[in-house]
Coordinates of C-alpha atoms in Angstrom, one line a residue:
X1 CA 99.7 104.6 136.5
X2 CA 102.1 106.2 134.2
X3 CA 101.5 110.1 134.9
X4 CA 102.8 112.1 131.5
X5 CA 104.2 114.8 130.7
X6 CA 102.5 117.9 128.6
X7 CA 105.7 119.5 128.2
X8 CA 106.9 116.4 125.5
X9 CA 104.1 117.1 123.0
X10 CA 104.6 119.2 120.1
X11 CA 101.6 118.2 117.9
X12 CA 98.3 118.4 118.6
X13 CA 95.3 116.4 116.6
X14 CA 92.2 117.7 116.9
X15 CA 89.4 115.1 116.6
X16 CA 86.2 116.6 117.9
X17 CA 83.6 113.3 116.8
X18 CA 84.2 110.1 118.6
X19 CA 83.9 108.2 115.4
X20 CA 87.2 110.6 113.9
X21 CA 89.1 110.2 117.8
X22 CA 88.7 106.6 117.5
X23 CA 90.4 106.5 114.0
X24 CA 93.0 108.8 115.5
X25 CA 93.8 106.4 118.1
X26 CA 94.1 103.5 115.5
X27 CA 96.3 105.5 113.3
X28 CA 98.8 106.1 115.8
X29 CA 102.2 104.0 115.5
X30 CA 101.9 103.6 119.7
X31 CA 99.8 105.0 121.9
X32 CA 101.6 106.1 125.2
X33 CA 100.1 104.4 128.0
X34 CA 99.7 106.6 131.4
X35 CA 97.5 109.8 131.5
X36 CA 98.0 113.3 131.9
X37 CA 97.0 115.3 135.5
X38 CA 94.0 117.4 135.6
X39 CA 92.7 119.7 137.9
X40 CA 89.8 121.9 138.7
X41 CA 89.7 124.2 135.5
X42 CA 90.9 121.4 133.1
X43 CA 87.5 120.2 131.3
X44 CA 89.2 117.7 128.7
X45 CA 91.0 113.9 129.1
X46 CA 93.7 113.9 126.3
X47 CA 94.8 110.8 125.1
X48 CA 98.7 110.4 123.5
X49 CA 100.9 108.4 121.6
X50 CA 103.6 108.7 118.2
X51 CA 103.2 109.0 115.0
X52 CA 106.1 109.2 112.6
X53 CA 108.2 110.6 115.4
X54 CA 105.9 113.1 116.5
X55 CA 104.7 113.0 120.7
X56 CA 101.2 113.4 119.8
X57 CA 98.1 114.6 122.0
X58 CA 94.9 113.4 120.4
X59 CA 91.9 116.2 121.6
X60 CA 88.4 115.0 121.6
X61 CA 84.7 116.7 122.3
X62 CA 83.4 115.1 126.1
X63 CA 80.8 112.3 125.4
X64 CA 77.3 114.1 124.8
X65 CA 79.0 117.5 123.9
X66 CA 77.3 119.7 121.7
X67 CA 79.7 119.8 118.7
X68 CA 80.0 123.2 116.5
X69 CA 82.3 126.3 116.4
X70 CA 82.4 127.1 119.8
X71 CA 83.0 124.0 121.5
X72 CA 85.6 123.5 118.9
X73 CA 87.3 126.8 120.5
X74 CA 86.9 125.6 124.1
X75 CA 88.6 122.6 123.5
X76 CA 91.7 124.4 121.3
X77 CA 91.6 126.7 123.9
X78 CA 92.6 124.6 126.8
X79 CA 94.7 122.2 124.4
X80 CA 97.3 125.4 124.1
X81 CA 97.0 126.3 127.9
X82 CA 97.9 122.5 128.7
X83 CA 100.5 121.9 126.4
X84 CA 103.0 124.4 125.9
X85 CA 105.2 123.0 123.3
X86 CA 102.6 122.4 120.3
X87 CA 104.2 123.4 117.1
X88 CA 101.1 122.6 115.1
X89 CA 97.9 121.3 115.1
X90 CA 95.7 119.3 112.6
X91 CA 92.0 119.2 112.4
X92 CA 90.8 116.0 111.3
X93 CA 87.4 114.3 110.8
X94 CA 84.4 114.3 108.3
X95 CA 82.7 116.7 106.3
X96 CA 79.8 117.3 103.8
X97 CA 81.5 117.3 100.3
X98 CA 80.0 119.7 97.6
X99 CA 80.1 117.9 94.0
X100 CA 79.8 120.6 91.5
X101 CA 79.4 119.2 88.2
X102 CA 78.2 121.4 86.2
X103 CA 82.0 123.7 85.4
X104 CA 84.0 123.7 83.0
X105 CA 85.9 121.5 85.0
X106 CA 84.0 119.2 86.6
X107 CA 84.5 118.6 90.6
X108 CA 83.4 115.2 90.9
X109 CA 83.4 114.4 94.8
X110 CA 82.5 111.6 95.8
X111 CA 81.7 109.8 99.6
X112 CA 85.1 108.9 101.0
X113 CA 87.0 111.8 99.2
X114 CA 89.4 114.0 100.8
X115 CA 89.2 117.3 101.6
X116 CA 92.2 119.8 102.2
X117 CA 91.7 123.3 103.5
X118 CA 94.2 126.1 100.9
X119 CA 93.7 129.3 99.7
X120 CA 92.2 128.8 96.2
X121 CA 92.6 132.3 93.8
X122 CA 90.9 135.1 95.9
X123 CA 89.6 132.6 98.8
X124 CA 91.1 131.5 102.3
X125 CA 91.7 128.3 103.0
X126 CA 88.6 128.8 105.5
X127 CA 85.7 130.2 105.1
X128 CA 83.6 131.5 108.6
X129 CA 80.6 131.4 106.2
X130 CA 78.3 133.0 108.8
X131 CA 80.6 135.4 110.7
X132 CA 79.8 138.7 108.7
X133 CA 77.0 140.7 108.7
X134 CA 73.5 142.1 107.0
X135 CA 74.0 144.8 104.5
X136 CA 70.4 145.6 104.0
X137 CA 69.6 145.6 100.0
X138 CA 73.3 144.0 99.8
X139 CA 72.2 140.6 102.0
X140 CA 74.5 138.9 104.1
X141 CA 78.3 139.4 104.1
X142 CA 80.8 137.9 105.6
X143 CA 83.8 139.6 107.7
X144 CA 86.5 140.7 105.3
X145 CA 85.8 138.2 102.4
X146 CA 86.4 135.7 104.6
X147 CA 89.7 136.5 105.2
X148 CA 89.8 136.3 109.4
X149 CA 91.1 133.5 110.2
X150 CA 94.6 132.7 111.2
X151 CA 96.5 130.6 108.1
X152 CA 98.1 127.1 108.5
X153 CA 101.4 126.9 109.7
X154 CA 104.0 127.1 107.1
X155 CA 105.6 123.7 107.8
X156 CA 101.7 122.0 107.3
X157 CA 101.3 123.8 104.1
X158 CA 104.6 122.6 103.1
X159 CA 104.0 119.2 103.6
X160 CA 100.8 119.4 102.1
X161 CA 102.3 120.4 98.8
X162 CA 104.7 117.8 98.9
X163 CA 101.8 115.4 99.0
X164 CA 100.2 117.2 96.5
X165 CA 103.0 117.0 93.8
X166 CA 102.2 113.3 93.5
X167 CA 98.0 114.7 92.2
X168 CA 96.3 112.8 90.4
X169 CA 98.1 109.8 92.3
X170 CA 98.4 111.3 95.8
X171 CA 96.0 108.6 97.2
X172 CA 99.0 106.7 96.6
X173 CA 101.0 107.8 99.4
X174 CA 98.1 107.9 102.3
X175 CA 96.1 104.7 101.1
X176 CA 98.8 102.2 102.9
X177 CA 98.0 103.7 106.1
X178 CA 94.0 103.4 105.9
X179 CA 94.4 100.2 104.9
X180 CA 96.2 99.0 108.1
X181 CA 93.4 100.6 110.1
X182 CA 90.0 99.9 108.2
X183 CA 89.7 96.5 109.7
X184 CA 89.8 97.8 113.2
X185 CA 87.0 98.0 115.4
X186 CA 84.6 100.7 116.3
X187 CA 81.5 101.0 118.5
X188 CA 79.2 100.0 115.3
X189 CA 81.7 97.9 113.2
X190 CA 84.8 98.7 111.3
X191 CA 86.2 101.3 109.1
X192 CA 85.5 99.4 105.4
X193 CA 84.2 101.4 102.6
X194 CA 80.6 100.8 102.2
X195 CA 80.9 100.3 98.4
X196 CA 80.7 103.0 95.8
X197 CA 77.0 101.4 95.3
X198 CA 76.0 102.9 98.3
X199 CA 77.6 106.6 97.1
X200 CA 74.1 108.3 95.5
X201 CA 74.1 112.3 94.9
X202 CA 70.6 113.9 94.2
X203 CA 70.1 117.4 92.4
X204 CA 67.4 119.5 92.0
X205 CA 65.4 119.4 88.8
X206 CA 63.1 122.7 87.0
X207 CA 60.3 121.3 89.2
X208 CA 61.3 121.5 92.2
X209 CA 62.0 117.8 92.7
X210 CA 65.3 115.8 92.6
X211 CA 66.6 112.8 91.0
X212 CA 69.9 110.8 90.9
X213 CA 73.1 111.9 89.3
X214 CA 74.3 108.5 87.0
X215 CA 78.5 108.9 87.7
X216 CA 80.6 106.4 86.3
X217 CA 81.8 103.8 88.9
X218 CA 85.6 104.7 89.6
X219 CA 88.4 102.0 89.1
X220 CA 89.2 100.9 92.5
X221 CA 92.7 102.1 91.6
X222 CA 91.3 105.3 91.3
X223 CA 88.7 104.5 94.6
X224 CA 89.8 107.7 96.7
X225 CA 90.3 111.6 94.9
X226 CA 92.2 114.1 97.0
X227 CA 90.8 118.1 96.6
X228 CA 92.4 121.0 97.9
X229 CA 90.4 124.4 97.8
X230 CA 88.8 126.5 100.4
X231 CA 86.8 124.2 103.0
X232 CA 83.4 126.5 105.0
X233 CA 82.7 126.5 108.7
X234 CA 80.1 127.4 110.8
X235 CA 77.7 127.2 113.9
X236 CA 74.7 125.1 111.7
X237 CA 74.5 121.9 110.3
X238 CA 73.5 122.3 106.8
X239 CA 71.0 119.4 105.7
X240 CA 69.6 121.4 102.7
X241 CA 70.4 121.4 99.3
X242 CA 69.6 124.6 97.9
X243 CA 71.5 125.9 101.1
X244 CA 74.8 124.0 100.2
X245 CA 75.1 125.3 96.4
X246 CA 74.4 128.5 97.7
X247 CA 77.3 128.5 99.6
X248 CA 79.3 126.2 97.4
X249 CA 78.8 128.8 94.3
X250 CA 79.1 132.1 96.5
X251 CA 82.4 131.2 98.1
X252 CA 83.7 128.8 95.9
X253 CA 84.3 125.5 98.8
X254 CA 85.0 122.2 98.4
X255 CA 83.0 121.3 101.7
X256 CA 81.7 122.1 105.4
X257 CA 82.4 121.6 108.7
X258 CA 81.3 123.0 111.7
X259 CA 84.3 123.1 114.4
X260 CA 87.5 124.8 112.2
X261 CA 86.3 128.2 112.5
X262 CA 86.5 127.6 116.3
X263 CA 89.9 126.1 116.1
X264 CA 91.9 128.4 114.0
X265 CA 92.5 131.5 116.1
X266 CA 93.5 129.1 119.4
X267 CA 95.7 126.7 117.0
X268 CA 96.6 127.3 113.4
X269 CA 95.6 123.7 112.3
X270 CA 95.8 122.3 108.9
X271 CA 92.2 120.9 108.0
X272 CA 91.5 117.9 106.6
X273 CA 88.4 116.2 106.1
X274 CA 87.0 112.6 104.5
X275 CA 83.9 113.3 102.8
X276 CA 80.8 111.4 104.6
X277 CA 77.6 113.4 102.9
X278 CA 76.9 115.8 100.4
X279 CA 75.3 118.4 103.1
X280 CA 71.8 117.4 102.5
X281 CA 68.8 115.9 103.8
X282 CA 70.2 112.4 102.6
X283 CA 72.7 112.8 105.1
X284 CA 73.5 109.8 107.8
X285 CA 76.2 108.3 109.5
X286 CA 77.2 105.5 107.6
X287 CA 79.4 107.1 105.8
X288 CA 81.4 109.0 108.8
X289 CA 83.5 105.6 109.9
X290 CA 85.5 105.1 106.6
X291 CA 85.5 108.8 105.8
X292 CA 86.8 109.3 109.6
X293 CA 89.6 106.9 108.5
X294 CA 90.9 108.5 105.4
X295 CA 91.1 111.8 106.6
X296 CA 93.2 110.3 109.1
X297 CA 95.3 108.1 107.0
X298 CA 96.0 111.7 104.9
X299 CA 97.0 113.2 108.3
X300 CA 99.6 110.5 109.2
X301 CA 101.1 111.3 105.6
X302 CA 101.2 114.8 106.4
X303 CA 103.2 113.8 109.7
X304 CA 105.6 111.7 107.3
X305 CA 106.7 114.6 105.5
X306 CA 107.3 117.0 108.3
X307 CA 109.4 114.1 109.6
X308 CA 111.5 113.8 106.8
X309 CA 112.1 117.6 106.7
X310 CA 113.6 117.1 109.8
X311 CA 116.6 115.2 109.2

């Protein structure tokens, strides 16, 4: 057996679901065969390869794990103890996507959307939406406006913008990749979109009930949006709608997660995210395969540009 070395790795990818390690793995331009040693103290099997010139260590949860903020922080944790060359990290997998139709300009997020983490006006890139605390009459607030968490490296946010400058087209310059992975196998079929018929968002009407939101189909030209704005984290999966718009309108994000706020202060990762729910009791797993896939295809592209930079 090859026996690698953790000293030749400079980027780490954080994929804390199976479903988003699996795309990882597919993704990779080739995967380094061999494994890395572990003794008592070392809790995690990393798996490697290269992607666009980069030595790559691909970080997954244990099978069975509890995911969530703070096994997201274990597992950065011992991902910086063990290799002590990373340069950057990226945090990529699903997340519940938070439509919000009703401004002046409309975000229109859809199933199998992107999601990047930046600073948007006032907000961090990251919001740690239930570190704060209770201010009596005042209600909840969070730790310094949300402003606690370490920022993305400099060289990610750069590449991100480069990426960005090609908006509204920058689907354009991931899309090649997902589509050499989407007919790859996974544990419960491939990575294929399920079809924009499947993609239904519900709102709340005056009465307390809900009904479907009639959106236009999309050209499939026009299949898969990039947004970039501030992205929430925290310890509870929310499967409520009234919760999500609450913290969609009070802190302005795009989306939610639950493992970034427990990466950022180990690594400084770069977050990015393929929508797979809208954070409500509708939620399932159907969606998490193909969204696992974009957000991974938008992370190779990422890699791409820091490349380039380099020479």
């Amino acid at each position: 057996m090859t026996i690698l070395n953790p000293e030749l790795y400079n980027v780490a990818w954080i994929a804390p679901l199976e479903i988003e390690a699996r795309a990882a793995l597919h993704i990779l331009d080739h995967r380094h065969p061999g494994r890395f040693l572990v003794s008592r103290g070392d809790d995690y099997v990393f798996h490697a390869g290269e992607v666009c010139g980069h030595n790559v260590i691909i970080a997954t949860l244990p099978a069975g794990q509890e995911y969530g903020t703070g096994s997201a922080a274990a597992l950065a944790s011992q991902v910086k103890k063990f290799f002590p060359n990373i340069w950057f990290g990226l945090l990529v997998g699903v997340a519940a996507g938070l439509p919000s139709l009703s401004r002046s300009k409309p975000r229109d997020i859809r199933l199998g959307d992107v999601l990047v983490a930046l600073p948007e006006g006032e907000s961090a890139g990251l919001i740690a939406y239930d570190l704060g605390k209770e201010m009596g009459r005042d209600g909840f607030q969070i730790l310094r406006f949300g402003q606690i968490l370490a920022t993305t490296e400099t060289v990610v946010r750069s590449a991100i913008g480069s990426i960005k400058l090609n908006a509204p087209n920058d689907s354009a310059v991931f899309i090649p990749y997902y589509e050499g992975i989407k007919e790859k196998k996974h544990i419960n079929g491939t990575f294929v979109d399920p079809g924009q018929d499947k993609d239904v968002l519900y709102v709340a009407t005056e009465n307390g009930g809900k009904r479907e939101v009639r959106r236009e189909r999309r050209a499939e030209t026009e299949r898969t949006r990039v947004w970039y704005g501030p992205i929430g984290s925290g310890e509870k999966l929310i499967k409520n709608a009234e919760k999500r718009n609450e913290l969609r309108d009070k802190y302005n994000v795009i989306g939610l997660e639950m493992e970034a706020a427990g990466t950022m202060n180990r690594i400084p990762v770069g977050v990015i995210r393929g929508v797979c729910d809208y954070g409500d009791e509708h939620k399932n797993k159907e969606w998490q395969p193909y969204a696992a896939a974009m957000a991974a295809a938008y992370a190779k592209a990422i890699l791409f540009e820091i490349r380039q930079t380099q020479h």
